[in-house]
Every structure is written in C-alpha cells, then in structure tokens.
Amino acid sequence: MNFDNNENEFKKKYSRNYKNSSKMNDKYKTDSIVIKIANFDQLTKVASVIKTQEIEKDNPDVKIFEGFVDALLTRKIREFDYLLKNEEEVLDRNINRQELSTGNTLLMYATQNNLKSIVELLLAKGSDPNLQNKFGNSALHIAYKNDNIFIINLLFEYGADQKLKNNIGLLPFQMSKFINS
C-alpha cells in the first residue's frame, strides 16, 4: 500500500472508531483524532523500518557486516581477522554502520567485549566514538559500564564526548560500577 497516496483510506481502514467519531462529543472526537494520527505516525515508522530492512537485505555489505558483528559478539578474533584481511574495503565503507535492531556499531560491540586491540583498530580506521545506540549509549558509556580504563582512555584519545547523556540522562562516568557501589 502506498502510504503517501492512500493516507486517508489507510486511516479509515485501520483507525478504531473512525465511522463512529461523528456521534462523539467534540472533546472525545479531538482526542480520538490525535490518537489516530499518533497511531498512523507509529505505523509509518514501522513501515519505514521494514522497508529499510528489505533494502538492506539486498545490500551485499550487510552479510559481511553481520559477520563482523558475529565475530565480535562471540569473541572469535580469528574470524574477525579473516574478514579484516579479505573484506577490509567493506569494513572501511561500514565503519560507522549501526545495526537496525540495536543501533550498535562495531566499536560498541568491541568495547562491550573488552577487545582492546580491535577497539584501537576501529578507532584508527575512523570509527566515531560519539555515535549513540537506541538507548542513547555511546562506546564511552559501555566502556565505563565495563570499568575498562584502557578503553576509556583510548576513546578519550579519539575524541569521545564525556558530556553525552543516554536516554535516561546518564553521563558515561555514571555507568561505572565503582561509582554506583
């Protein structure tokens, strides 16, 4: 369904109480319209994500990127090295790619798993330490959560912003277990 051309028809078909709205009092009708519009906006966002996933599915870089992510998540350094040797151009093109589901980057996964040499490699290749995932966490938030001083210092060397707040308003240093204990 083409959302641009059929917005009103879409609202009629998928909005609750659309036909009954004329029987409601004005206040309720206004509230109902706002809810319908909010629901439509949410649905269009979901449709946009699905459309992006469909486009991404055909992108040959995506499988290789997923291989890099899998190697980092499972701490399979040899697999990561193999991909790096054979697919370095793909890594360079996707150095700041964020996963659709989490918003995490390769740098965040390497930081999460305390893979110091890979963090250093990714930063040297241009990985942005200030990108934030869907929770608003940057690599620096993750490094503080792990209390990994080496990675924290490395991120600072490459310009990590210590004033970035996550979605619940925490600064990176506030993620530390030492501070919260």
CSV table of C-alpha atoms in Angstrom, one decimal:
chain,number,residue,atom,x,y,z
A,1,MET,CA,0.0,0.0,0.0
A,2,ASN,CA,1.4,3.4,-0.9
A,3,PHE,CA,1.2,5.4,2.3
A,4,ASP,CA,1.6,8.8,0.6
A,5,ASN,CA,-1.4,8.4,-1.8
A,6,ASN,CA,-3.7,6.5,0.5
A,7,GLU,CA,-3.2,8.1,3.9
A,8,ASN,CA,-6.9,8.8,4.4
A,9,GLU,CA,-8.0,5.4,3.2
A,10,PHE,CA,-5.4,3.8,5.5
A,11,LYS,CA,-6.7,5.8,8.4
A,12,LYS,CA,-10.3,4.8,7.6
A,13,LYS,CA,-9.4,1.2,7.4
A,14,TYR,CA,-7.1,0.9,10.4
A,15,SER,CA,-8.2,3.5,12.8
A,16,ARG,CA,-10.7,2.5,15.5
A,17,ASN,CA,-14.0,4.4,15.8
A,18,TYR,CA,-13.4,6.3,12.5
A,19,LYS,CA,-17.0,5.9,11.4
A,20,ASN,CA,-18.4,6.5,14.9
A,21,SER,CA,-16.5,9.7,15.5
A,22,SER,CA,-19.4,11.9,14.4
A,23,LYS,CA,-21.5,10.5,17.3
A,24,MET,CA,-18.9,11.5,20.0
A,25,ASN,CA,-18.7,14.8,21.8
A,26,ASP,CA,-16.2,17.3,20.5
A,27,LYS,CA,-13.6,16.8,23.2
A,28,TYR,CA,-13.6,13.0,22.7
A,29,LYS,CA,-13.5,13.4,18.9
A,30,THR,CA,-10.4,15.6,19.2
A,31,ASP,CA,-8.7,13.1,21.5
A,32,SER,CA,-9.6,10.3,19.1
A,33,ILE,CA,-8.2,12.2,16.1
A,34,VAL,CA,-4.9,12.8,17.9
A,35,ILE,CA,-4.7,9.1,18.9
A,36,LYS,CA,-5.4,8.1,15.3
A,37,ILE,CA,-2.7,10.4,14.0
A,38,ALA,CA,-0.2,9.1,16.6
A,39,ASN,CA,-1.0,5.6,15.6
A,40,PHE,CA,-0.6,6.4,11.9
A,41,ASP,CA,2.8,8.0,12.7
A,42,GLN,CA,3.9,4.9,14.6
A,43,LEU,CA,2.7,2.7,11.7
A,44,THR,CA,4.5,4.7,9.1
A,45,LYS,CA,7.7,4.5,11.2
A,46,VAL,CA,7.3,0.7,11.4
A,47,ALA,CA,6.7,0.6,7.7
A,48,SER,CA,9.8,2.7,7.1
A,49,VAL,CA,11.9,0.3,9.2
A,50,ILE,CA,10.5,-2.7,7.3
A,51,LYS,CA,11.2,-1.0,4.0
A,52,THR,CA,14.8,-0.2,5.1
A,53,GLN,CA,15.3,-3.9,6.2
A,54,GLU,CA,14.1,-5.0,2.8
A,55,ILE,CA,16.5,-2.7,1.0
A,56,GLU,CA,19.3,-3.7,3.4
A,57,LYS,CA,18.7,-7.4,2.7
A,58,ASP,CA,19.8,-6.9,-0.9
A,59,ASN,CA,23.0,-4.9,0.1
A,60,PRO,CA,26.0,-7.3,-0.2
A,61,ASP,CA,27.8,-5.4,2.5
A,62,VAL,CA,25.2,-6.3,5.1
A,63,LYS,CA,26.1,-10.0,5.3
A,64,ILE,CA,29.8,-9.1,5.7
A,65,PHE,CA,28.9,-6.5,8.3
A,66,GLU,CA,26.8,-9.2,10.2
A,67,GLY,CA,29.9,-11.4,10.0
A,68,PHE,CA,32.0,-8.8,11.7
A,69,VAL,CA,29.3,-8.3,14.4
A,70,ASP,CA,29.0,-12.0,15.0
A,71,ALA,CA,32.8,-12.4,15.3
A,72,LEU,CA,32.8,-9.6,17.9
A,73,LEU,CA,29.8,-10.9,19.9
A,74,THR,CA,31.3,-14.4,20.0
A,75,ARG,CA,34.8,-13.1,20.6
A,76,LYS,CA,36.1,-15.1,17.6
A,77,ILE,CA,39.1,-13.0,16.9
A,78,ARG,CA,40.4,-15.3,14.1
A,79,GLU,CA,37.1,-14.9,12.2
A,80,PHE,CA,37.3,-11.1,12.7
A,81,ASP,CA,41.0,-11.1,11.4
A,82,TYR,CA,40.0,-13.3,8.4
A,83,LEU,CA,37.2,-10.9,7.5
A,84,LEU,CA,39.5,-7.9,8.0
A,85,LYS,CA,42.1,-9.4,5.6
A,86,ASN,CA,39.5,-10.3,3.0
A,87,GLU,CA,36.9,-7.6,3.4
A,88,GLU,CA,38.8,-4.5,4.6
A,89,GLU,CA,37.1,-2.3,2.0
A,90,VAL,CA,33.7,-3.4,3.3
A,91,LEU,CA,34.8,-2.6,6.8
A,92,ASP,CA,36.0,0.8,5.7
A,93,ARG,CA,32.7,1.6,4.0
A,94,ASN,CA,30.7,0.4,7.0
A,95,ILE,CA,32.9,1.5,9.9
A,96,ASN,CA,30.1,3.6,11.4
A,97,ARG,CA,27.2,1.4,10.3
A,98,GLN,CA,24.6,0.9,13.1
A,99,GLU,CA,22.7,-2.3,13.4
A,100,LEU,CA,19.0,-1.7,12.8
A,101,SER,CA,17.7,-3.5,15.8
A,102,THR,CA,20.0,-2.1,18.5
A,103,GLY,CA,21.8,0.9,16.9
A,104,ASN,CA,25.1,-0.6,18.0
A,105,THR,CA,28.3,-0.2,16.0
A,106,LEU,CA,31.3,-2.5,15.7
A,107,LEU,CA,33.1,-0.2,18.1
A,108,MET,CA,30.3,-0.6,20.7
A,109,TYR,CA,30.5,-4.4,20.3
A,110,ALA,CA,34.3,-4.5,20.6
A,111,THR,CA,34.0,-2.2,23.7
A,112,GLN,CA,31.3,-4.4,25.2
A,113,ASN,CA,33.5,-7.4,24.9
A,114,ASN,CA,36.7,-5.6,26.1
A,115,LEU,CA,38.5,-6.3,22.8
A,116,LYS,CA,41.2,-3.6,23.3
A,117,SER,CA,43.2,-4.3,20.1
A,118,ILE,CA,40.0,-4.2,17.9
A,119,VAL,CA,38.8,-1.1,19.6
A,120,GLU,CA,42.1,0.5,18.8
A,121,LEU,CA,42.0,-0.7,15.2
A,122,LEU,CA,38.4,0.5,14.7
A,123,LEU,CA,39.2,3.9,16.1
A,124,ALA,CA,42.3,4.2,13.9
A,125,LYS,CA,40.2,3.4,10.9
A,126,GLY,CA,37.8,6.2,11.7
A,127,SER,CA,35.1,4.7,13.9
A,128,ASP,CA,33.1,7.5,15.6
A,129,PRO,CA,33.2,7.1,19.4
A,130,ASN,CA,30.3,9.5,19.8
A,131,LEU,CA,27.6,7.6,17.9
A,132,GLN,CA,24.8,6.5,20.2
A,133,ASN,CA,22.7,3.4,20.1
A,134,LYS,CA,18.9,3.2,20.6
A,135,PHE,CA,19.4,3.5,24.3
A,136,GLY,CA,21.5,6.6,23.9
A,137,ASN,CA,24.7,4.8,25.0
A,138,SER,CA,27.9,5.6,23.2
A,139,ALA,CA,31.0,3.4,23.3
A,140,LEU,CA,32.2,5.5,26.3
A,141,HIS,CA,29.0,4.6,28.2
A,142,ILE,CA,29.7,1.0,27.5
A,143,ALA,CA,33.4,1.2,28.5
A,144,TYR,CA,32.5,2.8,31.8
A,145,LYS,CA,29.9,0.2,32.4
A,146,ASN,CA,32.7,-2.4,32.0
A,147,ASP,CA,35.1,-0.3,34.0
A,148,ASN,CA,37.7,-0.7,31.3
A,149,ILE,CA,40.2,2.1,32.0
A,150,PHE,CA,42.3,1.2,28.9
A,151,ILE,CA,39.4,1.5,26.5
A,152,ILE,CA,38.1,4.6,28.3
A,153,ASN,CA,41.4,6.4,27.8
A,154,LEU,CA,41.6,5.2,24.2
A,155,LEU,CA,38.1,6.6,23.5
A,156,PHE,CA,39.2,9.9,25.0
A,157,GLU,CA,42.2,10.0,22.8
A,158,TYR,CA,39.9,9.7,19.7
A,159,GLY,CA,37.6,12.4,20.8
A,160,ALA,CA,34.9,10.7,22.9
A,161,ASP,CA,32.5,13.2,24.4
A,162,GLN,CA,32.1,12.7,28.1
A,163,LYS,CA,29.1,15.0,28.2
A,164,LEU,CA,26.8,12.8,26.0
A,165,LYS,CA,23.8,11.7,28.0
A,166,ASN,CA,22.0,8.5,27.3
A,167,ASN,CA,18.2,8.2,27.0
A,168,ILE,CA,17.7,8.1,30.8
A,169,GLY,CA,20.0,11.1,31.3
A,170,LEU,CA,23.2,9.3,32.5
A,171,LEU,CA,26.6,10.6,31.6
A,172,PRO,CA,29.2,7.9,30.7
A,173,PHE,CA,31.0,8.0,34.0
A,174,GLN,CA,27.7,7.4,35.8
A,175,MET,CA,27.6,3.9,34.3
A,176,SER,CA,30.6,2.8,36.3
A,177,LYS,CA,30.1,0.0,38.8
A,178,PHE,CA,32.7,1.6,41.1
A,179,ILE,CA,30.7,4.9,41.3
A,180,ASN,CA,27.4,3.1,41.8
A,181,SER,CA,28.6,0.7,44.5
